Short mmCIF file of C-alpha atoms (C1' of nucleotides) in Angstrom, two decimals:
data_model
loop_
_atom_site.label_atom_id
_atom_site.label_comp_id
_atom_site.label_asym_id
_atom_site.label_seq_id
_atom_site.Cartn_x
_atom_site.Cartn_y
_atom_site.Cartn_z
CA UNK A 194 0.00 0.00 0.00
CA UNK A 195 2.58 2.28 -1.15
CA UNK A 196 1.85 5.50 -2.83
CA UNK A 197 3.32 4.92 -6.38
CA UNK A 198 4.13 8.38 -6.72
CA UNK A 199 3.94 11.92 -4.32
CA UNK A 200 3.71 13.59 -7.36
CA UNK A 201 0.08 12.35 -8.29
CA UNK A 202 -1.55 14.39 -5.55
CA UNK A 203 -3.40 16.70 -7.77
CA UNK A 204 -2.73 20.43 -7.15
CA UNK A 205 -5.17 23.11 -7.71
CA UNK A 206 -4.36 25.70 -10.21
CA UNK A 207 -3.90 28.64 -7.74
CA UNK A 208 -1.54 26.62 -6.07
CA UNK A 209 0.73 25.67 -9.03
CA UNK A 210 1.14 29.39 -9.93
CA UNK A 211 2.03 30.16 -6.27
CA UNK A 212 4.97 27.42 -5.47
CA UNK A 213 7.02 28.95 -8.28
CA UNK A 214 7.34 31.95 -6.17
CA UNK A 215 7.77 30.25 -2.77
CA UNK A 216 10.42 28.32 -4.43
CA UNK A 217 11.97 31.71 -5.82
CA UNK A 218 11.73 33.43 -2.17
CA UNK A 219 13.22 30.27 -0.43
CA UNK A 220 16.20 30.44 -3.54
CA UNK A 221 16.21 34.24 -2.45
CA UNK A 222 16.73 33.46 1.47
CA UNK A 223 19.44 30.52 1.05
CA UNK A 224 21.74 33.42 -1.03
CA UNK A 225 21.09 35.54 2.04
CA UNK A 226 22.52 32.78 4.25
CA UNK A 227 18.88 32.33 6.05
CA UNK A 228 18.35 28.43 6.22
CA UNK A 229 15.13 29.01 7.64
CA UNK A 230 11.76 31.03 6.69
CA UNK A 231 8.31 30.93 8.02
CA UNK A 232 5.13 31.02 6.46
CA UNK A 233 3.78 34.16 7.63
CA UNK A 234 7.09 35.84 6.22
CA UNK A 235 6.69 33.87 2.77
CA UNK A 236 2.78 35.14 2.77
CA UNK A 237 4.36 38.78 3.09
CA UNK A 238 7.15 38.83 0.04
CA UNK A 239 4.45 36.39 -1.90
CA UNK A 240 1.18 38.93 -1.45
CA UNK A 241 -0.54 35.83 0.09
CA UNK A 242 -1.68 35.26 3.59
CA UNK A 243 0.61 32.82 5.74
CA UNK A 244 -2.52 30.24 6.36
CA UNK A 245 -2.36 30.06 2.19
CA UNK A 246 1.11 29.49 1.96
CA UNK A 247 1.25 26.76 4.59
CA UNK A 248 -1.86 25.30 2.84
CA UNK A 249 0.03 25.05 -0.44
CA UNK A 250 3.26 23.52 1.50
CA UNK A 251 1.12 21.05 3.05
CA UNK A 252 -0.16 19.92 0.08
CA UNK A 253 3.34 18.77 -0.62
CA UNK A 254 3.42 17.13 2.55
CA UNK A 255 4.49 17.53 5.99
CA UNK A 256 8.05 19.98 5.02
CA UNK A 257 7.81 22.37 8.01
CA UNK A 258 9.10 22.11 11.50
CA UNK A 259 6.18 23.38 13.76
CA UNK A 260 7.83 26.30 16.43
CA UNK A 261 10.63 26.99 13.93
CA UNK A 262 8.95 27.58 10.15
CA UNK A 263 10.62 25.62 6.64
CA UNK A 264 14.00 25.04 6.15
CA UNK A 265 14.52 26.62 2.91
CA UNK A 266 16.75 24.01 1.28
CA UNK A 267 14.29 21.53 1.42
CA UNK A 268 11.65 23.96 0.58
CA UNK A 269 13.17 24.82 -2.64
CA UNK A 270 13.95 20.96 -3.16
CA UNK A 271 10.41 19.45 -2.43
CA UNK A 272 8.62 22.27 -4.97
CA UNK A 273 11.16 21.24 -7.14
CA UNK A 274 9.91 18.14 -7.62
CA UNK A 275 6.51 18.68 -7.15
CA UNK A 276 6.51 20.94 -10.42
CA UNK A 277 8.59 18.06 -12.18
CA UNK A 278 12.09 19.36 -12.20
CA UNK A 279 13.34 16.11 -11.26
CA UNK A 280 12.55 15.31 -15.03
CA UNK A 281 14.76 16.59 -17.21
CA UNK A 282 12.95 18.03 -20.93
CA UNK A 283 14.21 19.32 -23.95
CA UNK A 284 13.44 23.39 -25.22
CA UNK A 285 13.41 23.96 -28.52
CA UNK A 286 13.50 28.12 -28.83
CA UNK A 287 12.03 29.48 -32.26
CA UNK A 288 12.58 32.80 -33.58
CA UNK A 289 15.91 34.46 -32.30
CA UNK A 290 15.01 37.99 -32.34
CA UNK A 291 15.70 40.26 -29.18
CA UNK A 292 13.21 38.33 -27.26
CA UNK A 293 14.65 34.75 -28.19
CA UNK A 294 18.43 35.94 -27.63
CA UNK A 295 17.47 37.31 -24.22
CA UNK A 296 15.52 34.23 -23.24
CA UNK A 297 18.61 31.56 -24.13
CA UNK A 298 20.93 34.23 -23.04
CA UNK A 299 19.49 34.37 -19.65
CA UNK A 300 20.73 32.41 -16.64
CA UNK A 301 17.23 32.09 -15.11
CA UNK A 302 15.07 31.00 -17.99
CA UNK A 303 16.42 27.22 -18.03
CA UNK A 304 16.50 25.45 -14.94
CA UNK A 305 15.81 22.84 -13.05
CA UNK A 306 15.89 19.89 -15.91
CA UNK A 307 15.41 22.25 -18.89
CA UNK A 308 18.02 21.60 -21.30
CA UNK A 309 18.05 24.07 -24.43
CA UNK A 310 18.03 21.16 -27.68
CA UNK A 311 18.03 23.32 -30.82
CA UNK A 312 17.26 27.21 -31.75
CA UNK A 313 15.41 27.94 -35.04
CA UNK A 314 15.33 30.56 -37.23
CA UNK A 315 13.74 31.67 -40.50
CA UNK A 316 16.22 34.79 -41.68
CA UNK A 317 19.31 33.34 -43.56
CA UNK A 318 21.54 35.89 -41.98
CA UNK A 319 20.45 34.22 -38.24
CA UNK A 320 20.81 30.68 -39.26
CA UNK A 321 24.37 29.58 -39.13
CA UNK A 322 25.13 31.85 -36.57
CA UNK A 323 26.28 30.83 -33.25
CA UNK A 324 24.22 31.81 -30.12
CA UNK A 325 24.10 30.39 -26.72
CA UNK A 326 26.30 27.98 -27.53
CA UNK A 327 23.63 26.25 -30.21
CA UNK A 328 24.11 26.59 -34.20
CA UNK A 329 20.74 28.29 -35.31
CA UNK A 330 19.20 25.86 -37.97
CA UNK A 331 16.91 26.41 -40.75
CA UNK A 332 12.90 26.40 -39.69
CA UNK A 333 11.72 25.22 -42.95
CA UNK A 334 14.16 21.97 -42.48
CA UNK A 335 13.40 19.15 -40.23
CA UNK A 336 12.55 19.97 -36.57
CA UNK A 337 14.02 17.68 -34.45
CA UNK A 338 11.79 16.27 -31.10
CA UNK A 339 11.75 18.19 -28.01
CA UNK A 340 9.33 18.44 -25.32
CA UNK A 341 8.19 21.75 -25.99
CA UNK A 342 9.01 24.48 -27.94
CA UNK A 343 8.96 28.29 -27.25
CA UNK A 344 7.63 30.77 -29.53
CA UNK A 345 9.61 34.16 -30.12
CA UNK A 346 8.27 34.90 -33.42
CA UNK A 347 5.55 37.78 -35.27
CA UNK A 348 1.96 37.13 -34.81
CA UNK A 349 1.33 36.62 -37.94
CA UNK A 350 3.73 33.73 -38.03
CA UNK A 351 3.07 32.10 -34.55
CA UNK A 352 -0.14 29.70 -36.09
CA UNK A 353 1.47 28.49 -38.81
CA UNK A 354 4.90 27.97 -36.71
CA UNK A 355 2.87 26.38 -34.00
CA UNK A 356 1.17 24.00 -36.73
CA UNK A 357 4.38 22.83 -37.72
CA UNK A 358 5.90 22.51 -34.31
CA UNK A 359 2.82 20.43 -33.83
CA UNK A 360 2.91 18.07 -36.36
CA UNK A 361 6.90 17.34 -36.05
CA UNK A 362 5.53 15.83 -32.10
CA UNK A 363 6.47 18.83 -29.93
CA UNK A 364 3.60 19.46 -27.72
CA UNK A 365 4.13 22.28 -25.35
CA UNK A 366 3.91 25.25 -26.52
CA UNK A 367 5.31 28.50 -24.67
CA UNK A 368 3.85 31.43 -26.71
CA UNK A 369 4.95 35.05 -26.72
CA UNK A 370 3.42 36.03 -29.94
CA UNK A 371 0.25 38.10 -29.13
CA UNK A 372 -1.94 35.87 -30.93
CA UNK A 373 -4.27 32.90 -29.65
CA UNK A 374 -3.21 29.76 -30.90
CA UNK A 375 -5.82 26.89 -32.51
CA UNK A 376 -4.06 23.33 -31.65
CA UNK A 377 -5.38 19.86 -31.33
CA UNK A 378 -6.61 18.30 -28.32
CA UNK A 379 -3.58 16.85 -26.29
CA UNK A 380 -1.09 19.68 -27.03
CA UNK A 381 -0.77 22.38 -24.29
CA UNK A 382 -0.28 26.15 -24.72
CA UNK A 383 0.50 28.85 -22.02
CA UNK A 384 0.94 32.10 -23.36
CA UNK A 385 2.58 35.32 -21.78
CA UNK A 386 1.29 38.29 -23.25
CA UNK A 387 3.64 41.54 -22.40
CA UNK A 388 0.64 44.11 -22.88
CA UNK A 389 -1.74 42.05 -20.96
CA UNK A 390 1.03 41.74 -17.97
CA UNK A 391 1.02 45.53 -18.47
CA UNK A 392 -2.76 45.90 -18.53
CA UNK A 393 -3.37 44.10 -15.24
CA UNK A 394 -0.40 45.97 -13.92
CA UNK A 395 -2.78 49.11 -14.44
CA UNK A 396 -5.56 48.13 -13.55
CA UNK A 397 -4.19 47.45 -10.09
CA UNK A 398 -2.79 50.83 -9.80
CA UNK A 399 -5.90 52.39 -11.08
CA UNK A 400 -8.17 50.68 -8.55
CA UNK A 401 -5.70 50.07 -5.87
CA UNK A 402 -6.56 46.55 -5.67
CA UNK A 403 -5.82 43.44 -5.20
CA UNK A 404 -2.99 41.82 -3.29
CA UNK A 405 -2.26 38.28 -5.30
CA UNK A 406 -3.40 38.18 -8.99
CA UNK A 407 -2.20 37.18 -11.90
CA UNK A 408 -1.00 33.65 -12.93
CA UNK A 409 2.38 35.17 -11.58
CA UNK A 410 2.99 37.10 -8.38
CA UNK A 411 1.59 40.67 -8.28
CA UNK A 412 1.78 42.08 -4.64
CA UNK A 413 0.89 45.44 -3.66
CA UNK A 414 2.54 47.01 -0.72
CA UNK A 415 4.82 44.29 0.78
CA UNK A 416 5.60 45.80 3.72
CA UNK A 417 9.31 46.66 3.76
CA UNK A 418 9.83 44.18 7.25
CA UNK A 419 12.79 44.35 9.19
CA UNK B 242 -28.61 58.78 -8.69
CA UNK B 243 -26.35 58.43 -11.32
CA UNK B 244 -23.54 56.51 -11.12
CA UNK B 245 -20.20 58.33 -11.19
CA UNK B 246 -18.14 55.46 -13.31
CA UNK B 247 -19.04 52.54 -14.75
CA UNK B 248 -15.56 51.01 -14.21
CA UNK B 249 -16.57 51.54 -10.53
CA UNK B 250 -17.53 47.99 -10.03
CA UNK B 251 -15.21 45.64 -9.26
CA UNK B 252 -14.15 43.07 -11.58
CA UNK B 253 -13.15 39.80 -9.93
CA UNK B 254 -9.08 38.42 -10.11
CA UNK B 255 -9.95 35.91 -12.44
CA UNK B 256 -12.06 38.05 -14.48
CA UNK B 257 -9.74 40.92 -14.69
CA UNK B 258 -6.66 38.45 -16.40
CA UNK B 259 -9.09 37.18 -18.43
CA UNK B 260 -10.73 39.96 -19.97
CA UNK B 261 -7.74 40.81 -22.16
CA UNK B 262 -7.68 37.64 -23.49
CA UNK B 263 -11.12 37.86 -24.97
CA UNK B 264 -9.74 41.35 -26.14
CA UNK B 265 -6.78 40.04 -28.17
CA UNK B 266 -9.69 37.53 -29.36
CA UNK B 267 -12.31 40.53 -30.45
CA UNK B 268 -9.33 41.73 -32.27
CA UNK B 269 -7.99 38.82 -33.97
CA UNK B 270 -11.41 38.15 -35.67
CA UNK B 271 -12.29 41.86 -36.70
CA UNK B 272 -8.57 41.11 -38.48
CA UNK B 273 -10.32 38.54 -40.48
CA UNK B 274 -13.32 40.70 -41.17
CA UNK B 275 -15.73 38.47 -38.75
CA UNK B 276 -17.58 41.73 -37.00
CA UNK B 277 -19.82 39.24 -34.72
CA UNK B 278 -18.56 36.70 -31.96
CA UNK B 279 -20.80 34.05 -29.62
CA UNK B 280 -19.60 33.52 -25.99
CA UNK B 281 -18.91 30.03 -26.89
CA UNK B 282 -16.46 30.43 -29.51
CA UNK B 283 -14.87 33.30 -27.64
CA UNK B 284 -14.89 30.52 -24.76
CA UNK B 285 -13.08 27.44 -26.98
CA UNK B 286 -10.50 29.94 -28.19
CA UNK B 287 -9.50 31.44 -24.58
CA UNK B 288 -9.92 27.79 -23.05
CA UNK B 289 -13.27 28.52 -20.72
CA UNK B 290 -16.51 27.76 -20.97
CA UNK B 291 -18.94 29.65 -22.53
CA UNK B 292 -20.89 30.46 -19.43
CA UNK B 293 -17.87 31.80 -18.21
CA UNK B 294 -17.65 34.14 -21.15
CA UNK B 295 -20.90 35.50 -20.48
CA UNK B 296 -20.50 35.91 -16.40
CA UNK B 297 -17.18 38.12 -17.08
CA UNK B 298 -19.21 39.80 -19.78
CA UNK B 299 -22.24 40.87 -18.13
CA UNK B 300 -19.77 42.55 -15.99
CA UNK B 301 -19.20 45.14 -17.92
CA UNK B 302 -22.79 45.58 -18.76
CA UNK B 303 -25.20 44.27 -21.67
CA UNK B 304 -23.08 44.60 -24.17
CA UNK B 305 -24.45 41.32 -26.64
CA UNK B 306 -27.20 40.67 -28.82
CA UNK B 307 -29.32 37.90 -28.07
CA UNK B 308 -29.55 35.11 -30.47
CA UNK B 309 -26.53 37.29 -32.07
CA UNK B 310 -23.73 37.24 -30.33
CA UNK B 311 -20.91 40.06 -29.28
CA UNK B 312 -20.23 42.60 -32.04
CA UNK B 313 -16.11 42.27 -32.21
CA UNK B 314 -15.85 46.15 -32.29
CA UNK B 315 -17.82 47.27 -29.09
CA UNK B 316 -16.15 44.32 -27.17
CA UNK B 317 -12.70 45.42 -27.95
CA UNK B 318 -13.64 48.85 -27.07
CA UNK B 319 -15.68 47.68 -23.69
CA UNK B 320 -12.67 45.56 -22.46
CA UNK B 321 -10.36 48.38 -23.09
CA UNK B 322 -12.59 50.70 -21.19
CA UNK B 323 -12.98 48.54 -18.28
CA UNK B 324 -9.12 48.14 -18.26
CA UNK B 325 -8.17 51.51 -17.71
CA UNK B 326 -7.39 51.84 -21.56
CA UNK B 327 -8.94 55.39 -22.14
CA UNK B 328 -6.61 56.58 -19.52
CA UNK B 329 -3.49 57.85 -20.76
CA UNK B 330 -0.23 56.49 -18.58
CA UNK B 331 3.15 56.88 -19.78
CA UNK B 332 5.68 53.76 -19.22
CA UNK B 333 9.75 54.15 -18.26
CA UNK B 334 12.02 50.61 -18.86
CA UNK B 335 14.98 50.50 -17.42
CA UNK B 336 17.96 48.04 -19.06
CA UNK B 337 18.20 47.74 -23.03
CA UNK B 338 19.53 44.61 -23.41
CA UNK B 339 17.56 42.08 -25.29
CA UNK B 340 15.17 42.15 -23.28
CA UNK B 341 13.99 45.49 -23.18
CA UNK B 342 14.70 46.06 -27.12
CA UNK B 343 12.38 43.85 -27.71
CA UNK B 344 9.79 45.17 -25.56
CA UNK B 345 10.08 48.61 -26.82
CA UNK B 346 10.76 47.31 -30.80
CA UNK B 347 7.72 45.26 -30.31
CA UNK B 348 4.73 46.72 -31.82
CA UNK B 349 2.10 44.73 -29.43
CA UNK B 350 3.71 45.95 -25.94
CA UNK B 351 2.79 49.64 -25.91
CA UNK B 352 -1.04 49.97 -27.15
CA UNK B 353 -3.73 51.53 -25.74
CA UNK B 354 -2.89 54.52 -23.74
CA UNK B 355 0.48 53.53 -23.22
CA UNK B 356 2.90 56.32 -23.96
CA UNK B 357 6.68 55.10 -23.67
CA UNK B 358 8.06 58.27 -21.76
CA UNK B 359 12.29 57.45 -21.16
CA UNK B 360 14.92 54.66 -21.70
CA UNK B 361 17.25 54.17 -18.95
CA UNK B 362 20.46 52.08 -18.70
CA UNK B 363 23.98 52.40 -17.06
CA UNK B 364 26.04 51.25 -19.17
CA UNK B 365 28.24 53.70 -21.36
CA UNK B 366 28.33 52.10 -24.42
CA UNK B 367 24.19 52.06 -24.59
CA UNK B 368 23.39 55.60 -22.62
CA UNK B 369 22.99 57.91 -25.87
CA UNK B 370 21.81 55.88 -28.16
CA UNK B 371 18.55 55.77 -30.13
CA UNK B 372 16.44 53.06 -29.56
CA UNK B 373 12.57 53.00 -30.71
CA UNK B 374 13.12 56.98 -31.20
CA UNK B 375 14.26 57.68 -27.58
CA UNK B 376 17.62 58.28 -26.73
CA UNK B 377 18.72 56.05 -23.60
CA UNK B 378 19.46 58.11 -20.69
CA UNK B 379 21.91 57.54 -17.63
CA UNK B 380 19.69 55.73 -15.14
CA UNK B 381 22.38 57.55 -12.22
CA UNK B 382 20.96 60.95 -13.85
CA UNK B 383 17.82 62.35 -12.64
CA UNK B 384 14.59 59.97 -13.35
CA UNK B 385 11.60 61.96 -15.10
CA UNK B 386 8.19 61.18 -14.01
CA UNK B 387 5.84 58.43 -15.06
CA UNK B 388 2.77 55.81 -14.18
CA UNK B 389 4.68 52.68 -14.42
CA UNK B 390 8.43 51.40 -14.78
CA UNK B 391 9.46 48.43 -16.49
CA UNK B 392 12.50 46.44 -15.28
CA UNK B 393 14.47 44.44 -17.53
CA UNK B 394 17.86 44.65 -15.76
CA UNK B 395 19.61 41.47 -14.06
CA UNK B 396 18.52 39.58 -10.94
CA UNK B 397 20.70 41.34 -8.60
CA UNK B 398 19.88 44.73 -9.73
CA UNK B 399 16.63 44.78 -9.61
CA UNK B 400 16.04 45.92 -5.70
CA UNK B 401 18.34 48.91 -6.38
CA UNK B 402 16.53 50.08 -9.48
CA UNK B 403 12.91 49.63 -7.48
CA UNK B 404 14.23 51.79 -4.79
CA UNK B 405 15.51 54.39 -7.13
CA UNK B 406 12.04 54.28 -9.12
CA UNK B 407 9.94 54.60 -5.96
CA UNK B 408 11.92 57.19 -4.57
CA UNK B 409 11.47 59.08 -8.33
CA UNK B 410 7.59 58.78 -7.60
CA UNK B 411 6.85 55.67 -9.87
CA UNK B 412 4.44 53.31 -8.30
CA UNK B 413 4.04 50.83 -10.97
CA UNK B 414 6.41 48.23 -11.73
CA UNK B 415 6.77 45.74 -14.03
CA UNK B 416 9.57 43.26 -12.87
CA UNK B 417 10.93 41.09 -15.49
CA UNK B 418 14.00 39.99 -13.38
CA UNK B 419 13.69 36.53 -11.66
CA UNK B 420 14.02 39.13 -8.00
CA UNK B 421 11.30 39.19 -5.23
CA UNK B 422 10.81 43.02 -4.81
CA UNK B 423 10.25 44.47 -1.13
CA UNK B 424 8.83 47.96 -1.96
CA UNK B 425 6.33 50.18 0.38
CA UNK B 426 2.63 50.12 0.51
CA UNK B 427 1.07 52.19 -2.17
CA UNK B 428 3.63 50.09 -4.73
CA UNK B 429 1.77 47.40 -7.24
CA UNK B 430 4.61 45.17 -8.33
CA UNK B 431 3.56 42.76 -11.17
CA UNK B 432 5.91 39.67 -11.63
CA UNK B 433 6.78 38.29 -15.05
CA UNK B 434 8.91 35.12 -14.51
CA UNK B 435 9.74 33.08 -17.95
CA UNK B 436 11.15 30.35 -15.99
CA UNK B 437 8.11 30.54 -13.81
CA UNK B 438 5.51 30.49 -16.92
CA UNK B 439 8.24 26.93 -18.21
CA UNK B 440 7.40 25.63 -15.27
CA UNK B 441 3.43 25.97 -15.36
CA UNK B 442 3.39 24.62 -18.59
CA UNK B 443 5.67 21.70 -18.19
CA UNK B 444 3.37 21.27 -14.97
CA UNK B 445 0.12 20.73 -17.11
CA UNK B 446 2.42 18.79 -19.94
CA UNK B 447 3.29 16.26 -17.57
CA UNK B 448 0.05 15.84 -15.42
CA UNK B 449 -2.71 16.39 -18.95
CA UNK B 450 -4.24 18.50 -16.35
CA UNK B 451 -6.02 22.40 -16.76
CA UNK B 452 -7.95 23.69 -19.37
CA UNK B 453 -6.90 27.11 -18.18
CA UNK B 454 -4.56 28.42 -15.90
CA UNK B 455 -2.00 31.25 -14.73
CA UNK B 456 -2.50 34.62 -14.77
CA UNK B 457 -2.20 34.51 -18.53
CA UNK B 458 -4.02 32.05 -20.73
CA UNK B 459 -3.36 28.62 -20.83
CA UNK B 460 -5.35 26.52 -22.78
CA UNK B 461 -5.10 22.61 -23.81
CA UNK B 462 -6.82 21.01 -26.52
CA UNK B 463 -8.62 23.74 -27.87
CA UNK B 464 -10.66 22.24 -30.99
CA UNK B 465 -10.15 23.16 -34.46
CA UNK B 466 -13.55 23.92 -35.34
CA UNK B 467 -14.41 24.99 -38.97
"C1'" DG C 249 -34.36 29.49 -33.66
"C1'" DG C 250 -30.52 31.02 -31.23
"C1'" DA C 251 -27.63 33.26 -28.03
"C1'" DT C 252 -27.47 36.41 -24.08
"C1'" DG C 253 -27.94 37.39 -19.16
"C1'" DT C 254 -28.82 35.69 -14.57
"C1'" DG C 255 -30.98 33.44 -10.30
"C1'" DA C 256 -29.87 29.09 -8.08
"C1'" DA C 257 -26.87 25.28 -7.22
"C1'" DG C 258 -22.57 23.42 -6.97
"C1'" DT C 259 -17.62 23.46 -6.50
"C1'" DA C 260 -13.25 25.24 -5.36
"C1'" DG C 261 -10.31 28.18 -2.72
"C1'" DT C 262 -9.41 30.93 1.29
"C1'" DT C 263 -9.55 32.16 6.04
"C1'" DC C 264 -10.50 31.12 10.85
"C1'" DA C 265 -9.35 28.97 14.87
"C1'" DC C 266 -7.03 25.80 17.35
"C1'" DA C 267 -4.94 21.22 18.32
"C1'" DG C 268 -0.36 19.32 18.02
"C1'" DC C 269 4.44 19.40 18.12
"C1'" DC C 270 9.05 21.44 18.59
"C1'" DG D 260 6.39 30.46 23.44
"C1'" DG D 261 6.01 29.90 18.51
"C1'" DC D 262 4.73 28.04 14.24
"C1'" DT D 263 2.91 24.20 11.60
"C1'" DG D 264 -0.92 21.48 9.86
"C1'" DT D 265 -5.86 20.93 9.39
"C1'" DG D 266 -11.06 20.35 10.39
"C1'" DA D 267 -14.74 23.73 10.01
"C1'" DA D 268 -16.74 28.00 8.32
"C1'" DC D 269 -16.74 31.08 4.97
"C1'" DT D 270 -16.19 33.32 0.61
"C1'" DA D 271 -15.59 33.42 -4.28
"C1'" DC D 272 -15.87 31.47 -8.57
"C1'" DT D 273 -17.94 28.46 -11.88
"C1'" DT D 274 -21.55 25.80 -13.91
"C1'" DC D 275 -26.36 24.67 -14.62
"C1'" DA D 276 -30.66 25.69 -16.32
"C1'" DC D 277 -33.80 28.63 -18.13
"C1'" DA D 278 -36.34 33.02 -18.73
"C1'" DT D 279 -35.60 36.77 -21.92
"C1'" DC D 280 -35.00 39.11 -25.91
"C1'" DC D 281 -33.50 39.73 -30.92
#
DNA sequence: GGATGTGAAGTAGTTCACAGCC
DNA sequence: GGCTGTGAACTACTTCACATCC
């Protein structure tokens, strides 16, 4: 009667977008030399109350020590592999415009398992070149597998790209293009949309709103602590 | 007994990072010359339901026709209304590497209302320059006005700059650096995390899970239809 | 006929309050 | 004493079902 796997606990949706950022805060307090953080302290840099944040932890299971708070190691560890870094999976990055050079260029976009397999490219004076370490191929040659794939390109190319992407077996899509994407059943899209991060960013300050929204942390007036 | 604003009522969290979806929706089918939109295809495209659609809606008042559908211009212009959009805000970003080219270069970032106002950066070879018709000023010089920054400098920079911002009177930010930011009451931060938004979507790869999620649309297995 | 808009019901997520453990 | 983990209460969001209107 052994649970096959600690990772099949289902977590809710609100929670998934949260442990990210716990993760990030516990990453945040090891590089300050703090081993240990509480919830109620968590709750404050997150925008969240503490009773939500140790809700969320306890979903992983029992990670805290009661009278002293999380150790943030094994904080940082445990959401790690409750979001499936313990797997390692392949990015593909297409289109290497400003956004795709900053994205492979950056020491924070691939971690935890993601391994950068191949960068694509549809301008002849791009392919060839060198960047990140990865030769830039040809788009309208063969795509090689990956587990998903990560759209830097126009809007007006991202369905057809995405179509293609599709039907070489790559499906996870990351989409920046500002356009909504029609795939089959079975292959997921998340898209992150720079004007609409800006447009809930105003609406916020208009109505002085809201301390958690957002699929990714917005917190208004984190109070500056000790 | 009139009432002062119709933007006055308050749209729920989920609501609010939806409603820009449907937006970029509205707009993508007046593109194609479509002028009229039912809930439930507005519903398969952003990955909800169509009763959904409606709920958030009806929010912003009767704005359908029944047996007709949503007319794609009125709903573009509702959405933008109820966002804030007729307001006028001007936006600052700070760092022009990649990152911040592309934001400013791209031609989706800065729409409705948005006014890009000053480029900062600090390093020599960049201060001067022209990019997207500003000339990049010395972020160590004085800091004009505006509603909302948007960071695109490195990890470890990023408390420094917020200071420096909210000291300048800027209460918005926009933080694209993987850094939680400890700022004072009165502050909205909004997060964008890349490695954050990999992580959701490898989350919902692995488990087939969430028809939508995040702050920012994630859908799976949207149909094809005609 | 067809699609909106909305009370009512159902479900999910958050907060309260406190027992349990360090 | 302090902080976690969790049943219970509460709140918010979603879905159902249908009256309403074009």
């Amino acid at each position: 009667m052994v649970a096959p796997r600690l990772r099949s606990r289902r977590l809710s949706e609100p929670t998934i977008s949260r442990l990210p950022i716990y993760q990030r805060i516990a990453q945040s307090w090891l590089e300050r030399g703090e081993s240990r953080i509480d919830s109620s302290r968590i709750g404050e840099l997150a925008g969240v109350t503490a009773t939500t944040v140790r809700r969320d932890l306890a979903g992983l299971g029992a990670l805290g020590t009661r009278g002293t708070g999380y150790d943030a190691s094994l904080l940082n560890e445990r959401i790690g592999e409750a979001l499936g870094h313990d797997r390692r999976y392949s990015v593909a990055v297409v289109g290497l415009g400003n956004l795709g050079r900053a994205l492979v260029n950056s020491s924070h976009f691939l971690i935890r398992g993601a391994v950068l397999s191949a960068l694509y490219d549809t301008d002849p004076d791009v392919i060839g070149s060198t960047i990140a370490g990865h030769v830039v191929r040809d788009f309208a040659g063969p795509i090689e597998q990956a587990t998903v794939a990560v759209l830097c390109v126009p809007a007006r190319a991202a369905q057809p790209v995405a179509d293609r992407l599709v039907a070489a077996g790559i499906h996870g899509l990351l989409n920046f293009a500002p356009e909504v994407l029609v795939v089959p059943i079975g292959t997921a899209v998340h898209y992150v949309d720079f004007s609409i991060e800006l447009q809930i960013l105003m609406y916020h300050l208009n109505n002085g709103t809201g301390p958690l929204g957002g699929g990714v942390l917005h917190s208004l007036g984190v109070s500056a602590g000790s």
